[in-house]
mmCIF file of C-alpha atoms in Angstrom:
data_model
loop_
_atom_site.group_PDB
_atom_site.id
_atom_site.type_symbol
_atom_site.label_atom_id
_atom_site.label_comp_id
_atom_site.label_asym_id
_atom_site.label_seq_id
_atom_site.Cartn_x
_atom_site.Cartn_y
_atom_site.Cartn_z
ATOM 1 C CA UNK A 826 98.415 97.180 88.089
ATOM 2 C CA UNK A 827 95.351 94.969 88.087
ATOM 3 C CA UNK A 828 93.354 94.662 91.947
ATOM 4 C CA UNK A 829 90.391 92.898 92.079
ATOM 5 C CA UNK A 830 86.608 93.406 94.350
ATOM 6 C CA UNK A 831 84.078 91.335 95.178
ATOM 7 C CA UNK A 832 80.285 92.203 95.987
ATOM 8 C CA UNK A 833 79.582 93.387 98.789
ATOM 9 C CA UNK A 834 78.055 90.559 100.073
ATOM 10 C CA UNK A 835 79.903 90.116 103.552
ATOM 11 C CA UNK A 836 78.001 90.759 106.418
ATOM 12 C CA UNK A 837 79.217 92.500 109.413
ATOM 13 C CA UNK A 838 78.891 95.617 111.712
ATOM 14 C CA UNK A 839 75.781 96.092 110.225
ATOM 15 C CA UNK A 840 76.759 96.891 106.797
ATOM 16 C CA UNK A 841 77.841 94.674 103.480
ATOM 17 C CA UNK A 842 80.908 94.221 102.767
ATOM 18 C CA UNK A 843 83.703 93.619 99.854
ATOM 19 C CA UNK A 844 87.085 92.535 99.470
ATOM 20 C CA UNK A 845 90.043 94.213 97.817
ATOM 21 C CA UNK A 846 92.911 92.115 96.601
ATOM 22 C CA UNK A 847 96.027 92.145 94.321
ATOM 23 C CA UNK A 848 97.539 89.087 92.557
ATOM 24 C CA UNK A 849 101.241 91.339 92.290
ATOM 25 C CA UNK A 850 101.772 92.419 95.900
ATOM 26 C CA UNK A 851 100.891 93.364 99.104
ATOM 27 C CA UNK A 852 102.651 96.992 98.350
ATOM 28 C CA UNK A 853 100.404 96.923 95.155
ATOM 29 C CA UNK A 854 97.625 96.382 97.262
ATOM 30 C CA UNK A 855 98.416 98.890 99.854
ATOM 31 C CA UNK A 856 99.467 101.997 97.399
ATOM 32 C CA UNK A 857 95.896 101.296 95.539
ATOM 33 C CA UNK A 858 94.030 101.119 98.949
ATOM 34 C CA UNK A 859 96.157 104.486 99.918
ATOM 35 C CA UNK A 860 95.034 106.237 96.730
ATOM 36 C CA UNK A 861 90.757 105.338 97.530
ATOM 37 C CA UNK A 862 91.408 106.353 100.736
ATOM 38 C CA UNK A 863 90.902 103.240 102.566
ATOM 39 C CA UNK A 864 92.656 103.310 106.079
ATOM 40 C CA UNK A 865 95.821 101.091 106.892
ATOM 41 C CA UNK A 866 93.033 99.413 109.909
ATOM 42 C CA UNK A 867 90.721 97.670 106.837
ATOM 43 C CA UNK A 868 93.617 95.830 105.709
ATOM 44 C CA UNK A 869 93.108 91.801 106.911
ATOM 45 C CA UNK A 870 95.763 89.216 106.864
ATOM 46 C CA UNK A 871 95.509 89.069 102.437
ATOM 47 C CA UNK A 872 92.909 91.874 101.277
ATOM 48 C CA UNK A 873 91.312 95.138 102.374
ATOM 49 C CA UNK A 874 88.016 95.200 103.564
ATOM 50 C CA UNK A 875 85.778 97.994 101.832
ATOM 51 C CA UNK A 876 82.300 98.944 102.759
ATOM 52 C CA UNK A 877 79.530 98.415 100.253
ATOM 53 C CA UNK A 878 79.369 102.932 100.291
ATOM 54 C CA UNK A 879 82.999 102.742 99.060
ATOM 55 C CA UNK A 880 82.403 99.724 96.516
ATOM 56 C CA UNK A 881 82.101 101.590 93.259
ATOM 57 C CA UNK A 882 84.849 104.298 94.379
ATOM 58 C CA UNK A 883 87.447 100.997 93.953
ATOM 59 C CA UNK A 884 85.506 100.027 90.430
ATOM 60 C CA UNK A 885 85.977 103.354 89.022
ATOM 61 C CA UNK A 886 89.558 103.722 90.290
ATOM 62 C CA UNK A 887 90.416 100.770 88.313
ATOM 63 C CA UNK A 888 89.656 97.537 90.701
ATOM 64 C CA UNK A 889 88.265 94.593 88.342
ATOM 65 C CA UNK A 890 84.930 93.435 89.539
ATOM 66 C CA UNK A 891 85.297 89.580 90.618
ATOM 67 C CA UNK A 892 83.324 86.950 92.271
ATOM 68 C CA UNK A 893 84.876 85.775 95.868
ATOM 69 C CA UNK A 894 85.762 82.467 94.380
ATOM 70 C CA UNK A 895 88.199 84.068 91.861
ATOM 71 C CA UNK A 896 89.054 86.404 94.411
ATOM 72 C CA UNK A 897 90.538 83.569 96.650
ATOM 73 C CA UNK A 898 91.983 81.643 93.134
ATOM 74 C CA UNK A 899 93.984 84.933 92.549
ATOM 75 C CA UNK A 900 95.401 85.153 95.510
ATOM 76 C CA UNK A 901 96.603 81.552 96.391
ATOM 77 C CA UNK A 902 97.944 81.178 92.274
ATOM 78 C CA UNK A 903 99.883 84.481 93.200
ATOM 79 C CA UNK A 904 101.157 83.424 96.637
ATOM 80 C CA UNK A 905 99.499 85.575 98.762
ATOM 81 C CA UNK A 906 96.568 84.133 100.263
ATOM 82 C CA UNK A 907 96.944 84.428 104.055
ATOM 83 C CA UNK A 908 93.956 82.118 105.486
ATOM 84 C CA UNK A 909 92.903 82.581 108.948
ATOM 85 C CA UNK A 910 94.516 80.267 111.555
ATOM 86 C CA UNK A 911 97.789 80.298 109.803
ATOM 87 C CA UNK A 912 101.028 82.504 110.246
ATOM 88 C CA UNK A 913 102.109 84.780 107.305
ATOM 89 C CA UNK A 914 105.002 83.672 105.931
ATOM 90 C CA UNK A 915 108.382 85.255 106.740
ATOM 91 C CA UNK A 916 109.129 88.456 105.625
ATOM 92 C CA UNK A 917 110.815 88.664 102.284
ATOM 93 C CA UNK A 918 114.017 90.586 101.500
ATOM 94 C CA UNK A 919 114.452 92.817 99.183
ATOM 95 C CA UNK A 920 117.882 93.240 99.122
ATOM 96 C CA UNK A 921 119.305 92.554 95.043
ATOM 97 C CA UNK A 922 122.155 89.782 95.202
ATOM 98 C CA UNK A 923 124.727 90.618 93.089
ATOM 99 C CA UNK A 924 127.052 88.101 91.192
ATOM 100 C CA UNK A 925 129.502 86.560 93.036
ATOM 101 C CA UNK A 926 127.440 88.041 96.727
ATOM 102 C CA UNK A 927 127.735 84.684 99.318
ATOM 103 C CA UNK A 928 124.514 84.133 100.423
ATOM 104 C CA UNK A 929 125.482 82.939 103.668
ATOM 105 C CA UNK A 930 127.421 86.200 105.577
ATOM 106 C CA UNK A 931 131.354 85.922 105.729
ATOM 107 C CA UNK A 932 132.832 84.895 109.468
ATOM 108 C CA UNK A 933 134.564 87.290 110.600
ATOM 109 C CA UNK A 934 138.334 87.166 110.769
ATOM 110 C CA UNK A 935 139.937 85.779 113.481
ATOM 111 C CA UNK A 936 141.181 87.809 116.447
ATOM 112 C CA UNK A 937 145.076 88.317 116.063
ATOM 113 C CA UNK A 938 147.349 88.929 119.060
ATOM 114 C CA UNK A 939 150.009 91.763 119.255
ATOM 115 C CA UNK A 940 153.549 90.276 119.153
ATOM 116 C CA UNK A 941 155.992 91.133 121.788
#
């Protein structure tokens, strides 16, 4: 597991503040937010926002102290970066596709009619 902070160096509400980001997954991201205690409401689009009082809580639970420019490298290398103005992408399945599984679904059989 490897999540990464920047300083908190983001201005707004009037506090600082940092972002929280994995480079594995967005289920990563959330069950290492969950475990700081960072509410489901910080999370934005790609990362969690945490306030510059909560900064060093990440660091010592094991977040890897970054500068934003490596913070927005990670994610877009990974596949996760989420930049404002865009849609996320589709929801990924999943669902494990087993040998010989279509992966288009089956039609299904045509209607018969009773005989006489």
């Amino acid at each position: 597991m490897t999540l990464y902070i920047d300083p908190p160096t983001w201005p707004g509400h009037g506090r600082l503040w940092s972002h929280l980001v994995s480079d594995v997954s967005f289920e990563e991201l959330h069950a290492f937010a969950a475990t700081i205690g960072c509410p489901p409401r910080a999370f934005e689009r790609d990362h969690y926002d945490i306030p510059e009082a909560h900064y060093a809580d990440a660091v010592r639970a094991g977040a890897r102290e970054v500068g934003s420019k490596e913070i927005v490298r990670r994610l877009t290398a990974a596949g996760l970066r989420r930049p404002k103005g865009r849609p996320a992408p589709p929801a990924q399945t999943t669902t494990a596709l087993t040998r010989g599984t279509p992966l288009t679904p089956t039609p299904p059989p045509a209607p018969t009619t009773p005989s006489p």
